[in-house]
Amino acid sequence: SQQGEEDPQALSIQEGENATMNCSYKTSINNLQWYRQNSGRGLVHLILIRSNEREKHSGRLRVTLDTSKKSSSLLITASRAADTASYFCATRHGNGANSKLTFGKGITLSVRP
Amino acid sequence: EAQVTQNPRYLITVTGKKLTVTCSQNMNHEYMSWYRQDPGLGLRQIYYSMNVEVTDKGDVPEGYKVSRKEKRNFPLILESPSPNQTSLYFCASSLWASGTYNEQFFGPGTRLTVL
């Protein structure tokens, strides 16, 4: 399966702490994306990192990509209770119009106030 | 406001009664897709469309149909719903640019229960 696998499945931290979530995949990718989902709602795109990039930042988010290890991590710094959500990594495989985006099963993050 | 809309948001129906879930996007995106989300299984793609009149099966297409007659609309049709199609459904769209698809924009979801 090309599906990315997130780790851990669930994470509980105190407000103000950093949250680190990992994603591993099996076959080469074009890009890797992280999405957030609040309970029962649609997914919201957070950040996209291309296969030739190693690190990207967006506000309190930092994403790294190690293509040699086929893994990525999402770091949320100075977490807030409002960051409580499920986080999904999605990997895009192949090129062009026939490329496929495959989602992992998600990580449940709870940030305690 | 740029968005993907789905209707209905909630639907309870009975086995065998045909239904359609509509999806519309106002961003002129080429790519549209339907997913279902079930506990422990994550998001699974049902069907997708790369442009008008171009549709293809995803990972779990059985029991579903789609059409793409206009760029903005991508309805999901369940001709004869069964209880195993009880799920949370999401429509998504994406822009084609610079030889690749950009991030996906998701609708708010449709929670379907088939009795």
mmCIF file with all atom_site columns, C-alpha atoms in Angstrom:
data_model
loop_
_atom_site.group_PDB
_atom_site.id
_atom_site.type_symbol
_atom_site.label_atom_id
_atom_site.label_alt_id
_atom_site.label_comp_id
_atom_site.label_asym_id
_atom_site.label_entity_id
_atom_site.label_seq_id
_atom_site.pdbx_PDB_ins_code
_atom_site.Cartn_x
_atom_site.Cartn_y
_atom_site.Cartn_z
_atom_site.occupancy
_atom_site.B_iso_or_equiv
_atom_site.pdbx_formal_charge
_atom_site.auth_seq_id
_atom_site.auth_comp_id
_atom_site.auth_asym_id
_atom_site.auth_atom_id
_atom_site.pdbx_PDB_model_num
ATOM 1   C CA . SER A 1 1   ? 0.000   0.000  0.000   1.00 0.00 ? 1   SER A CA 1
ATOM 2   C CA . GLN A 1 2   ? 1.194   3.520  -0.722  1.00 0.00 ? 2   GLN A CA 1
ATOM 3   C CA . GLN A 1 3   ? -0.656  4.818  2.296   1.00 0.00 ? 3   GLN A CA 1
ATOM 4   C CA . GLY A 1 4   ? 1.368   6.910  4.687   1.00 0.00 ? 4   GLY A CA 1
ATOM 5   C CA . GLU A 1 5   ? 1.402   5.766  8.275   1.00 0.00 ? 5   GLU A CA 1
ATOM 6   C CA . GLU A 1 6   ? 1.294   8.308  11.044  1.00 0.00 ? 6   GLU A CA 1
ATOM 7   C CA . ASP A 1 7   ? 2.879   7.859  14.432  1.00 0.00 ? 7   ASP A CA 1
ATOM 8   C CA . PRO A 1 8   ? 1.792   8.028  17.171  1.00 0.00 ? 8   PRO A CA 1
ATOM 9   C CA . GLN A 1 9   ? -1.894  7.257  16.688  1.00 0.00 ? 9   GLN A CA 1
ATOM 10  C CA . ALA A 1 10  ? -2.769  9.530  19.589  1.00 0.00 ? 10  ALA A CA 1
ATOM 11  C CA . LEU A 1 11  ? -0.904  12.254 21.423  1.00 0.00 ? 11  LEU A CA 1
ATOM 12  C CA . SER A 1 12  ? -1.853  14.185 24.546  1.00 0.00 ? 12  SER A CA 1
ATOM 13  C CA . ILE A 1 13  ? 0.170   17.187 25.660  1.00 0.00 ? 13  ILE A CA 1
ATOM 14  C CA . GLN A 1 14  ? -0.112  20.238 27.864  1.00 0.00 ? 14  GLN A CA 1
ATOM 15  C CA . GLU A 1 15  ? -0.773  23.646 26.371  1.00 0.00 ? 15  GLU A CA 1
ATOM 16  C CA . GLY A 1 16  ? 2.497   25.369 25.598  1.00 0.00 ? 16  GLY A CA 1
ATOM 17  C CA . GLU A 1 17  ? 4.380   22.166 24.865  1.00 0.00 ? 17  GLU A CA 1
ATOM 18  C CA . ASN A 1 18  ? 5.523   21.167 21.402  1.00 0.00 ? 18  ASN A CA 1
ATOM 19  C CA . ALA A 1 19  ? 3.786   18.389 19.508  1.00 0.00 ? 19  ALA A CA 1
ATOM 20  C CA . THR A 1 20  ? 5.705   16.173 17.108  1.00 0.00 ? 20  THR A CA 1
ATOM 21  C CA . MET A 1 21  ? 3.913   13.847 14.720  1.00 0.00 ? 21  MET A CA 1
ATOM 22  C CA . ASN A 1 22  ? 5.556   11.502 12.275  1.00 0.00 ? 22  ASN A CA 1
ATOM 23  C CA . CYS A 1 23  ? 4.607   10.011 8.941   1.00 0.00 ? 23  CYS A CA 1
ATOM 24  C CA . SER A 1 24  ? 6.318   7.193  7.083   1.00 0.00 ? 24  SER A CA 1
ATOM 25  C CA . TYR A 1 25  ? 5.639   5.950  3.577   1.00 0.00 ? 25  TYR A CA 1
ATOM 26  C CA . LYS A 1 26  ? 6.824   3.124  1.379   1.00 0.00 ? 26  LYS A CA 1
ATOM 27  C CA . THR A 1 27  ? 7.212   4.316  -2.204  1.00 0.00 ? 27  THR A CA 1
ATOM 28  C CA . SER A 1 28  ? 8.761   7.449  -3.664  1.00 0.00 ? 28  SER A CA 1
ATOM 29  C CA . ILE A 1 29  ? 6.704   10.604 -3.543  1.00 0.00 ? 29  ILE A CA 1
ATOM 30  C CA . ASN A 1 30  ? 6.203   13.772 -5.531  1.00 0.00 ? 30  ASN A CA 1
ATOM 31  C CA . ASN A 1 31  ? 5.177   15.712 -2.452  1.00 0.00 ? 31  ASN A CA 1
ATOM 32  C CA . LEU A 1 32  ? 3.849   15.203 1.068   1.00 0.00 ? 32  LEU A CA 1
ATOM 33  C CA . GLN A 1 33  ? 1.067   17.199 2.645   1.00 0.00 ? 33  GLN A CA 1
ATOM 34  C CA . TRP A 1 34  ? -0.283  17.601 6.145   1.00 0.00 ? 34  TRP A CA 1
ATOM 35  C CA . TYR A 1 35  ? -3.948  18.244 6.851   1.00 0.00 ? 35  TYR A CA 1
ATOM 36  C CA . ARG A 1 36  ? -5.908  18.985 9.986   1.00 0.00 ? 36  ARG A CA 1
ATOM 37  C CA . GLN A 1 37  ? -9.443  17.885 10.794  1.00 0.00 ? 37  GLN A CA 1
ATOM 38  C CA . ASN A 1 38  ? -11.567 19.195 13.619  1.00 0.00 ? 38  ASN A CA 1
ATOM 39  C CA . SER A 1 39  ? -14.081 16.651 14.860  1.00 0.00 ? 39  SER A CA 1
ATOM 40  C CA . GLY A 1 40  ? -16.565 15.721 12.137  1.00 0.00 ? 40  GLY A CA 1
ATOM 41  C CA . ARG A 1 41  ? -15.476 18.527 9.828   1.00 0.00 ? 41  ARG A CA 1
ATOM 42  C CA . GLY A 1 42  ? -13.696 18.708 6.508   1.00 0.00 ? 42  GLY A CA 1
ATOM 43  C CA . LEU A 1 43  ? -9.939  18.481 6.291   1.00 0.00 ? 43  LEU A CA 1
ATOM 44  C CA . VAL A 1 44  ? -7.971  21.693 6.052   1.00 0.00 ? 44  VAL A CA 1
ATOM 45  C CA . HIS A 1 45  ? -4.632  21.838 4.278   1.00 0.00 ? 45  HIS A CA 1
ATOM 46  C CA . LEU A 1 46  ? -1.750  22.920 6.493   1.00 0.00 ? 46  LEU A CA 1
ATOM 47  C CA . ILE A 1 47  ? 1.448   22.611 4.529   1.00 0.00 ? 47  ILE A CA 1
ATOM 48  C CA . LEU A 1 48  ? 2.932   20.934 1.452   1.00 0.00 ? 48  LEU A CA 1
ATOM 49  C CA . ILE A 1 49  ? 6.565   19.901 1.118   1.00 0.00 ? 49  ILE A CA 1
ATOM 50  C CA . ARG A 1 50  ? 7.980   18.762 -2.211  1.00 0.00 ? 50  ARG A CA 1
ATOM 51  C CA . SER A 1 51  ? 10.321  15.809 -2.588  1.00 0.00 ? 51  SER A CA 1
ATOM 52  C CA . ASN A 1 52  ? 13.293  18.093 -3.251  1.00 0.00 ? 52  ASN A CA 1
ATOM 53  C CA . GLU A 1 53  ? 12.687  20.111 -0.081  1.00 0.00 ? 53  GLU A CA 1
ATOM 54  C CA . ARG A 1 54  ? 13.891  19.176 3.373   1.00 0.00 ? 54  ARG A CA 1
ATOM 55  C CA . GLU A 1 55  ? 12.130  21.636 5.652   1.00 0.00 ? 55  GLU A CA 1
ATOM 56  C CA . LYS A 1 56  ? 9.275   24.121 5.525   1.00 0.00 ? 56  LYS A CA 1
ATOM 57  C CA . HIS A 1 57  ? 7.787   26.498 8.026   1.00 0.00 ? 57  HIS A CA 1
ATOM 58  C CA . SER A 1 58  ? 4.381   28.064 8.330   1.00 0.00 ? 58  SER A CA 1
ATOM 59  C CA . GLY A 1 59  ? 3.672   30.038 11.482  1.00 0.00 ? 59  GLY A CA 1
ATOM 60  C CA . ARG A 1 60  ? 3.981   27.598 14.395  1.00 0.00 ? 60  ARG A CA 1
ATOM 61  C CA . LEU A 1 61  ? 4.279   24.642 12.044  1.00 0.00 ? 61  LEU A CA 1
ATOM 62  C CA . ARG A 1 62  ? 7.521   23.073 10.945  1.00 0.00 ? 62  ARG A CA 1
ATOM 63  C CA . VAL A 1 63  ? 7.616   20.157 8.533   1.00 0.00 ? 63  VAL A CA 1
ATOM 64  C CA . THR A 1 64  ? 10.661  18.106 7.661   1.00 0.00 ? 64  THR A CA 1
ATOM 65  C CA . LEU A 1 65  ? 11.061  15.511 4.960   1.00 0.00 ? 65  LEU A CA 1
ATOM 66  C CA . ASP A 1 66  ? 13.722  12.814 4.782   1.00 0.00 ? 66  ASP A CA 1
ATOM 67  C CA . THR A 1 67  ? 13.321  11.000 1.487   1.00 0.00 ? 67  THR A CA 1
ATOM 68  C CA . SER A 1 68  ? 16.146  8.583  2.288   1.00 0.00 ? 68  SER A CA 1
ATOM 69  C CA . LYS A 1 69  ? 14.192  7.347  5.313   1.00 0.00 ? 69  LYS A CA 1
ATOM 70  C CA . LYS A 1 70  ? 10.839  7.882  3.607   1.00 0.00 ? 70  LYS A CA 1
ATOM 71  C CA . SER A 1 71  ? 9.570   9.857  6.542   1.00 0.00 ? 71  SER A CA 1
ATOM 72  C CA . SER A 1 72  ? 8.252   13.264 7.503   1.00 0.00 ? 72  SER A CA 1
ATOM 73  C CA . SER A 1 73  ? 7.545   15.007 10.756  1.00 0.00 ? 73  SER A CA 1
ATOM 74  C CA . LEU A 1 74  ? 5.153   17.789 11.682  1.00 0.00 ? 74  LEU A CA 1
ATOM 75  C CA . LEU A 1 75  ? 6.116   19.933 14.642  1.00 0.00 ? 75  LEU A CA 1
ATOM 76  C CA . ILE A 1 76  ? 3.606   22.280 16.235  1.00 0.00 ? 76  ILE A CA 1
ATOM 77  C CA . THR A 1 77  ? 5.372   24.643 18.593  1.00 0.00 ? 77  THR A CA 1
ATOM 78  C CA . ALA A 1 78  ? 3.816   26.286 21.645  1.00 0.00 ? 78  ALA A CA 1
ATOM 79  C CA . SER A 1 79  ? 0.629   24.277 21.291  1.00 0.00 ? 79  SER A CA 1
ATOM 80  C CA . ARG A 1 80  ? -2.771  25.698 22.147  1.00 0.00 ? 80  ARG A CA 1
ATOM 81  C CA . ALA A 1 81  ? -6.010  24.043 23.171  1.00 0.00 ? 81  ALA A CA 1
ATOM 82  C CA . ALA A 1 82  ? -7.362  25.064 19.758  1.00 0.00 ? 82  ALA A CA 1
ATOM 83  C CA . ASP A 1 83  ? -4.785  22.793 18.111  1.00 0.00 ? 83  ASP A CA 1
ATOM 84  C CA . THR A 1 84  ? -6.770  19.806 19.388  1.00 0.00 ? 84  THR A CA 1
ATOM 85  C CA . ALA A 1 85  ? -7.711  17.948 16.205  1.00 0.00 ? 85  ALA A CA 1
ATOM 86  C CA . SER A 1 86  ? -6.794  15.004 14.020  1.00 0.00 ? 86  SER A CA 1
ATOM 87  C CA . TYR A 1 87  ? -3.790  15.414 11.749  1.00 0.00 ? 87  TYR A CA 1
ATOM 88  C CA . PHE A 1 88  ? -3.316  13.506 8.518   1.00 0.00 ? 88  PHE A CA 1
ATOM 89  C CA . CYS A 1 89  ? -0.347  13.095 6.291   1.00 0.00 ? 89  CYS A CA 1
ATOM 90  C CA . ALA A 1 90  ? -1.016  12.621 2.606   1.00 0.00 ? 90  ALA A CA 1
ATOM 91  C CA . THR A 1 91  ? 1.517   11.477 0.056   1.00 0.00 ? 91  THR A CA 1
ATOM 92  C CA . ARG A 1 92  ? 1.370   12.244 -3.641  1.00 0.00 ? 92  ARG A CA 1
ATOM 93  C CA . HIS A 1 93  ? 2.808   9.494  -5.771  1.00 0.00 ? 93  HIS A CA 1
ATOM 94  C CA . GLY A 1 94  ? 3.586   9.688  -9.459  1.00 0.00 ? 94  GLY A CA 1
ATOM 95  C CA . ASN A 1 95  ? 3.748   12.707 -11.690 1.00 0.00 ? 95  ASN A CA 1
ATOM 96  C CA . GLY A 1 96  ? 1.375   14.665 -13.797 1.00 0.00 ? 96  GLY A CA 1
ATOM 97  C CA . ALA A 1 97  ? -2.334  14.279 -14.110 1.00 0.00 ? 97  ALA A CA 1
ATOM 98  C CA . ASN A 1 98  ? -2.366  10.628 -13.044 1.00 0.00 ? 98  ASN A CA 1
ATOM 99  C CA . SER A 1 99  ? -0.581  11.203 -9.766  1.00 0.00 ? 99  SER A CA 1
ATOM 100 C CA . LYS A 1 100 ? -2.412  9.944  -6.700  1.00 0.00 ? 100 LYS A CA 1
ATOM 101 C CA . LEU A 1 101 ? -2.833  11.478 -3.257  1.00 0.00 ? 101 LEU A CA 1
ATOM 102 C CA . THR A 1 102 ? -3.134  8.912  -0.483  1.00 0.00 ? 102 THR A CA 1
ATOM 103 C CA . PHE A 1 103 ? -4.088  9.744  3.101   1.00 0.00 ? 103 PHE A CA 1
ATOM 104 C CA . GLY A 1 104 ? -2.914  8.063  6.262   1.00 0.00 ? 104 GLY A CA 1
ATOM 105 C CA . LYS A 1 105 ? -5.259  7.119  9.087   1.00 0.00 ? 105 LYS A CA 1
ATOM 106 C CA . GLY A 1 106 ? -4.495  10.179 11.143  1.00 0.00 ? 106 GLY A CA 1
ATOM 107 C CA . ILE A 1 107 ? -3.148  11.192 14.542  1.00 0.00 ? 107 ILE A CA 1
ATOM 108 C CA . THR A 1 108 ? -5.443  12.433 17.278  1.00 0.00 ? 108 THR A CA 1
ATOM 109 C CA . LEU A 1 109 ? -3.865  15.341 19.127  1.00 0.00 ? 109 LEU A CA 1
ATOM 110 C CA . SER A 1 110 ? -5.282  16.527 22.432  1.00 0.00 ? 110 SER A CA 1
ATOM 111 C CA . VAL A 1 111 ? -3.911  19.705 23.955  1.00 0.00 ? 111 VAL A CA 1
ATOM 112 C CA . ARG A 1 112 ? -4.870  20.103 27.603  1.00 0.00 ? 112 ARG A CA 1
ATOM 113 C CA . PRO A 1 113 ? -5.457  23.675 28.772  1.00 0.00 ? 113 PRO A CA 1
ATOM 114 C CA . GLU B 2 1   ? -15.520 33.050 -0.575  1.00 0.00 ? 1   GLU B CA 1
ATOM 115 C CA . ALA B 2 2   ? -13.621 30.147 -2.109  1.00 0.00 ? 2   ALA B CA 1
ATOM 116 C CA . GLN B 2 3   ? -15.258 26.960 -0.971  1.00 0.00 ? 3   GLN B CA 1
ATOM 117 C CA . VAL B 2 4   ? -16.497 23.459 -1.601  1.00 0.00 ? 4   VAL B CA 1
ATOM 118 C CA . THR B 2 5   ? -20.113 22.887 -0.677  1.00 0.00 ? 5   THR B CA 1
ATOM 119 C CA . GLN B 2 6   ? -21.926 19.611 -0.132  1.00 0.00 ? 6   GLN B CA 1
ATOM 120 C CA . ASN B 2 7   ? -25.582 18.839 0.281   1.00 0.00 ? 7   ASN B CA 1
ATOM 121 C CA . PRO B 2 8   ? -27.154 17.440 2.245   1.00 0.00 ? 8   PRO B CA 1
ATOM 122 C CA . ARG B 2 9   ? -24.980 17.619 5.348   1.00 0.00 ? 9   ARG B CA 1
ATOM 123 C CA . TYR B 2 10  ? -26.911 14.852 7.069   1.00 0.00 ? 10  TYR B CA 1
ATOM 124 C CA . LEU B 2 11  ? -29.026 12.120 5.555   1.00 0.00 ? 11  LEU B CA 1
ATOM 125 C CA . ILE B 2 12  ? -30.795 9.098  6.976   1.00 0.00 ? 12  ILE B CA 1
ATOM 126 C CA . THR B 2 13  ? -32.243 6.775  4.394   1.00 0.00 ? 13  THR B CA 1
ATOM 127 C CA . VAL B 2 14  ? -33.295 3.168  3.900   1.00 0.00 ? 14  VAL B CA 1
ATOM 128 C CA . THR B 2 15  ? -31.690 0.355  1.984   1.00 0.00 ? 15  THR B CA 1
ATOM 129 C CA . GLY B 2 16  ? -32.264 0.546  -1.747  1.00 0.00 ? 16  GLY B CA 1
ATOM 130 C CA . LYS B 2 17  ? -33.558 4.086  -1.984  1.00 0.00 ? 17  LYS B CA 1
ATOM 131 C CA . LYS B 2 18  ? -31.494 5.938  -4.566  1.00 0.00 ? 18  LYS B CA 1
ATOM 132 C CA . LEU B 2 19  ? -29.814 9.102  -3.376  1.00 0.00 ? 19  LEU B CA 1
ATOM 133 C CA . THR B 2 20  ? -27.507 11.813 -4.667  1.00 0.00 ? 20  THR B CA 1
ATOM 134 C CA . VAL B 2 21  ? -25.060 13.889 -2.676  1.00 0.00 ? 21  VAL B CA 1
ATOM 135 C CA . THR B 2 22  ? -24.163 17.086 -4.469  1.00 0.00 ? 22  THR B CA 1
ATOM 136 C CA . CYS B 2 23  ? -20.769 18.753 -4.477  1.00 0.00 ? 23  CYS B CA 1
ATOM 137 C CA . SER B 2 24  ? -19.918 22.122 -5.927  1.00 0.00 ? 24  SER B CA 1
ATOM 138 C CA . GLN B 2 25  ? -16.754 24.239 -5.946  1.00 0.00 ? 25  GLN B CA 1
ATOM 139 C CA . ASN B 2 26  ? -16.352 27.854 -6.966  1.00 0.00 ? 26  ASN B CA 1
ATOM 140 C CA . MET B 2 27  ? -12.586 27.889 -7.505  1.00 0.00 ? 27  MET B CA 1
ATOM 141 C CA . ASN B 2 28  ? -12.519 26.671 -11.112 1.00 0.00 ? 28  ASN B CA 1
ATOM 142 C CA . HIS B 2 29  ? -10.571 23.595 -10.024 1.00 0.00 ? 29  HIS B CA 1
ATOM 143 C CA . GLU B 2 30  ? -9.940  20.881 -12.565 1.00 0.00 ? 30  GLU B CA 1
ATOM 144 C CA . TYR B 2 31  ? -9.682  18.016 -10.083 1.00 0.00 ? 31  TYR B CA 1
ATOM 145 C CA . MET B 2 32  ? -12.488 16.811 -7.862  1.00 0.00 ? 32  MET B CA 1
ATOM 146 C CA . SER B 2 33  ? -12.721 13.750 -5.667  1.00 0.00 ? 33  SER B CA 1
ATOM 147 C CA . TRP B 2 34  ? -15.005 11.885 -3.295  1.00 0.00 ? 34  TRP B CA 1
ATOM 148 C CA . TYR B 2 35  ? -13.788 10.199 -0.123  1.00 0.00 ? 35  TYR B CA 1
ATOM 149 C CA . ARG B 2 36  ? -15.425 8.249  2.624   1.00 0.00 ? 36  ARG B CA 1
ATOM 150 C CA . GLN B 2 37  ? -14.126 8.312  6.158   1.00 0.00 ? 37  GLN B CA 1
ATOM 151 C CA . ASP B 2 38  ? -14.695 5.439  8.542   1.00 0.00 ? 38  ASP B CA 1
ATOM 152 C CA . PRO B 2 39  ? -13.286 4.907  12.041  1.00 0.00 ? 39  PRO B CA 1
ATOM 153 C CA . GLY B 2 40  ? -9.936  3.154  11.936  1.00 0.00 ? 40  GLY B CA 1
ATOM 154 C CA . LEU B 2 41  ? -9.775  3.240  8.134   1.00 0.00 ? 41  LEU B CA 1
ATOM 155 C CA . GLY B 2 42  ? -8.926  6.859  7.466   1.00 0.00 ? 42  GLY B CA 1
ATOM 156 C CA . LEU B 2 43  ? -9.950  8.508  4.208   1.00 0.00 ? 43  LEU B CA 1
ATOM 157 C CA . ARG B 2 44  ? -10.526 6.260  1.247   1.00 0.00 ? 44  ARG B CA 1
ATOM 158 C CA . GLN B 2 45  ? -11.041 7.587  -2.234  1.00 0.00 ? 45  GLN B CA 1
ATOM 159 C CA . ILE B 2 46  ? -14.234 6.557  -3.998  1.00 0.00 ? 46  ILE B CA 1
ATOM 160 C CA . TYR B 2 47  ? -14.046 8.296  -7.374  1.00 0.00 ? 47  TYR B CA 1
ATOM 161 C CA . TYR B 2 48  ? -12.181 11.217 -8.829  1.00 0.00 ? 48  TYR B CA 1
ATOM 162 C CA . SER B 2 49  ? -12.349 13.456 -11.863 1.00 0.00 ? 49  SER B CA 1
ATOM 163 C CA . MET B 2 50  ? -9.459  15.187 -13.582 1.00 0.00 ? 50  MET B CA 1
ATOM 164 C CA . ASN B 2 51  ? -11.721 17.424 -15.619 1.00 0.00 ? 51  ASN B CA 1
ATOM 165 C CA . VAL B 2 52  ? -15.130 17.679 -17.257 1.00 0.00 ? 52  VAL B CA 1
ATOM 166 C CA . GLU B 2 53  ? -16.349 14.316 -18.586 1.00 0.00 ? 53  GLU B CA 1
ATOM 167 C CA . VAL B 2 54  ? -13.246 12.569 -17.179 1.00 0.00 ? 54  VAL B CA 1
ATOM 168 C CA . THR B 2 55  ? -13.885 10.341 -14.173 1.00 0.00 ? 55  THR B CA 1
ATOM 169 C CA . ASP B 2 56  ? -12.097 7.333  -12.743 1.00 0.00 ? 56  ASP B CA 1
ATOM 170 C CA . LYS B 2 57  ? -12.391 4.845  -9.909  1.00 0.00 ? 57  LYS B CA 1
ATOM 171 C CA . GLY B 2 58  ? -10.600 5.321  -6.661  1.00 0.00 ? 58  GLY B CA 1
ATOM 172 C CA . ASP B 2 59  ? -9.915  2.649  -4.076  1.00 0.00 ? 59  ASP B CA 1
ATOM 173 C CA . VAL B 2 60  ? -13.502 1.849  -3.052  1.00 0.00 ? 60  VAL B CA 1
ATOM 174 C CA . PRO B 2 61  ? -15.827 2.577  -6.018  1.00 0.00 ? 61  PRO B CA 1
ATOM 175 C CA . GLU B 2 62  ? -18.273 -0.322 -5.620  1.00 0.00 ? 62  GLU B CA 1
ATOM 176 C CA . GLY B 2 63  ? -21.845 0.833  -5.108  1.00 0.00 ? 63  GLY B CA 1
ATOM 177 C CA . TYR B 2 64  ? -21.196 4.405  -6.221  1.00 0.00 ? 64  TYR B CA 1
ATOM 178 C CA . LYS B 2 65  ? -21.487 6.430  -9.420  1.00 0.00 ? 65  LYS B CA 1
ATOM 179 C CA . VAL B 2 66  ? -20.360 9.914  -10.288 1.00 0.00 ? 66  VAL B CA 1
ATOM 180 C CA . SER B 2 67  ? -20.664 12.344 -13.162 1.00 0.00 ? 67  SER B CA 1
ATOM 181 C CA . ARG B 2 68  ? -18.816 15.495 -14.176 1.00 0.00 ? 68  ARG B CA 1
ATOM 182 C CA . LYS B 2 69  ? -20.906 17.366 -16.706 1.00 0.00 ? 69  LYS B CA 1
ATOM 183 C CA . GLU B 2 70  ? -19.776 20.785 -15.510 1.00 0.00 ? 70  GLU B CA 1
ATOM 184 C CA . LYS B 2 71  ? -16.469 21.842 -14.035 1.00 0.00 ? 71  LYS B CA 1
ATOM 185 C CA . ARG B 2 72  ? -17.946 23.063 -10.762 1.00 0.00 ? 72  ARG B CA 1
ATOM 186 C CA . ASN B 2 73  ? -20.185 20.078 -9.920  1.00 0.00 ? 73  ASN B CA 1
ATOM 187 C CA . PHE B 2 74  ? -19.347 16.495 -9.041  1.00 0.00 ? 74  PHE B CA 1
ATOM 188 C CA . PRO B 2 75  ? -22.365 14.624 -7.634  1.00 0.00 ? 75  PRO B CA 1
ATOM 189 C CA . LEU B 2 76  ? -22.044 11.256 -5.905  1.00 0.00 ? 76  LEU B CA 1
ATOM 190 C CA . ILE B 2 77  ? -24.846 8.820  -6.663  1.00 0.00 ? 77  ILE B CA 1
ATOM 191 C CA . LEU B 2 78  ? -25.801 5.760  -4.649  1.00 0.00 ? 78  LEU B CA 1
ATOM 192 C CA . GLU B 2 79  ? -28.184 3.811  -6.860  1.00 0.00 ? 79  GLU B CA 1
ATOM 193 C CA . SER B 2 80  ? -29.113 1.252  -4.208  1.00 0.00 ? 80  SER B CA 1
ATOM 194 C CA . PRO B 2 81  ? -27.621 2.201  -0.846  1.00 0.00 ? 81  PRO B CA 1
ATOM 195 C CA . SER B 2 82  ? -26.776 -0.504 1.657   1.00 0.00 ? 82  SER B CA 1
ATOM 196 C CA . PRO B 2 83  ? -25.951 -0.273 5.383   1.00 0.00 ? 83  PRO B CA 1
ATOM 197 C CA . ASN B 2 84  ? -22.230 -0.725 4.701   1.00 0.00 ? 84  ASN B CA 1
ATOM 198 C CA . GLN B 2 85  ? -22.304 2.641  2.936   1.00 0.00 ? 85  GLN B CA 1
ATOM 199 C CA . THR B 2 86  ? -23.103 4.357  6.208   1.00 0.00 ? 86  THR B CA 1
ATOM 200 C CA . SER B 2 87  ? -20.189 6.739  6.516   1.00 0.00 ? 87  SER B CA 1
ATOM 201 C CA . LEU B 2 88  ? -18.941 10.309 6.512   1.00 0.00 ? 88  LEU B CA 1
ATOM 202 C CA . TYR B 2 89  ? -18.420 11.502 2.952   1.00 0.00 ? 89  TYR B CA 1
ATOM 203 C CA . PHE B 2 90  ? -16.170 14.300 1.789   1.00 0.00 ? 90  PHE B CA 1
ATOM 204 C CA . CYS B 2 91  ? -15.857 16.026 -1.540  1.00 0.00 ? 91  CYS B CA 1
ATOM 205 C CA . ALA B 2 92  ? -12.591 17.759 -2.367  1.00 0.00 ? 92  ALA B CA 1
ATOM 206 C CA . SER B 2 93  ? -11.168 19.794 -5.224  1.00 0.00 ? 93  SER B CA 1
ATOM 207 C CA . SER B 2 94  ? -7.725  20.806 -6.348  1.00 0.00 ? 94  SER B CA 1
ATOM 208 C CA . LEU B 2 95  ? -6.176  23.163 -8.865  1.00 0.00 ? 95  LEU B CA 1
ATOM 209 C CA . TRP B 2 96  ? -3.942  21.893 -11.642 1.00 0.00 ? 96  TRP B CA 1
ATOM 210 C CA . ALA B 2 97  ? -0.934  24.210 -11.998 1.00 0.00 ? 97  ALA B CA 1
ATOM 211 C CA . SER B 2 98  ? 2.673   23.928 -13.100 1.00 0.00 ? 98  SER B CA 1
ATOM 212 C CA . GLY B 2 99  ? 2.309   20.285 -13.999 1.00 0.00 ? 99  GLY B CA 1
ATOM 213 C CA . THR B 2 100 ? 0.913   19.082 -10.712 1.00 0.00 ? 100 THR B CA 1
ATOM 214 C CA . TYR B 2 101 ? -2.093  19.235 -8.427  1.00 0.00 ? 101 TYR B CA 1
ATOM 215 C CA . ASN B 2 102 ? -1.986  21.695 -5.557  1.00 0.00 ? 102 ASN B CA 1
ATOM 216 C CA . GLU B 2 103 ? -3.465  21.123 -2.124  1.00 0.00 ? 103 GLU B CA 1
ATOM 217 C CA . GLN B 2 104 ? -6.982  19.780 -1.821  1.00 0.00 ? 104 GLN B CA 1
ATOM 218 C CA . PHE B 2 105 ? -9.879  21.844 -0.532  1.00 0.00 ? 105 PHE B CA 1
ATOM 219 C CA . PHE B 2 106 ? -12.479 19.836 1.320   1.00 0.00 ? 106 PHE B CA 1
ATOM 220 C CA . GLY B 2 107 ? -16.192 20.262 1.731   1.00 0.00 ? 107 GLY B CA 1
ATOM 221 C CA . PRO B 2 108 ? -17.805 20.152 5.197   1.00 0.00 ? 108 PRO B CA 1
ATOM 222 C CA . GLY B 2 109 ? -18.849 16.525 4.881   1.00 0.00 ? 109 GLY B CA 1
ATOM 223 C CA . THR B 2 110 ? -22.084 14.576 4.525   1.00 0.00 ? 110 THR B CA 1
ATOM 224 C CA . ARG B 2 111 ? -22.974 12.124 7.252   1.00 0.00 ? 111 ARG B CA 1
ATOM 225 C CA . LEU B 2 112 ? -24.987 9.328  5.682   1.00 0.00 ? 112 LEU B CA 1
ATOM 226 C CA . THR B 2 113 ? -26.842 6.623  7.576   1.00 0.00 ? 113 THR B CA 1
ATOM 227 C CA . VAL B 2 114 ? -28.418 3.759  5.648   1.00 0.00 ? 114 VAL B CA 1
ATOM 228 C CA . LEU B 2 115 ? -30.887 1.728  7.680   1.00 0.00 ? 115 LEU B CA 1
#
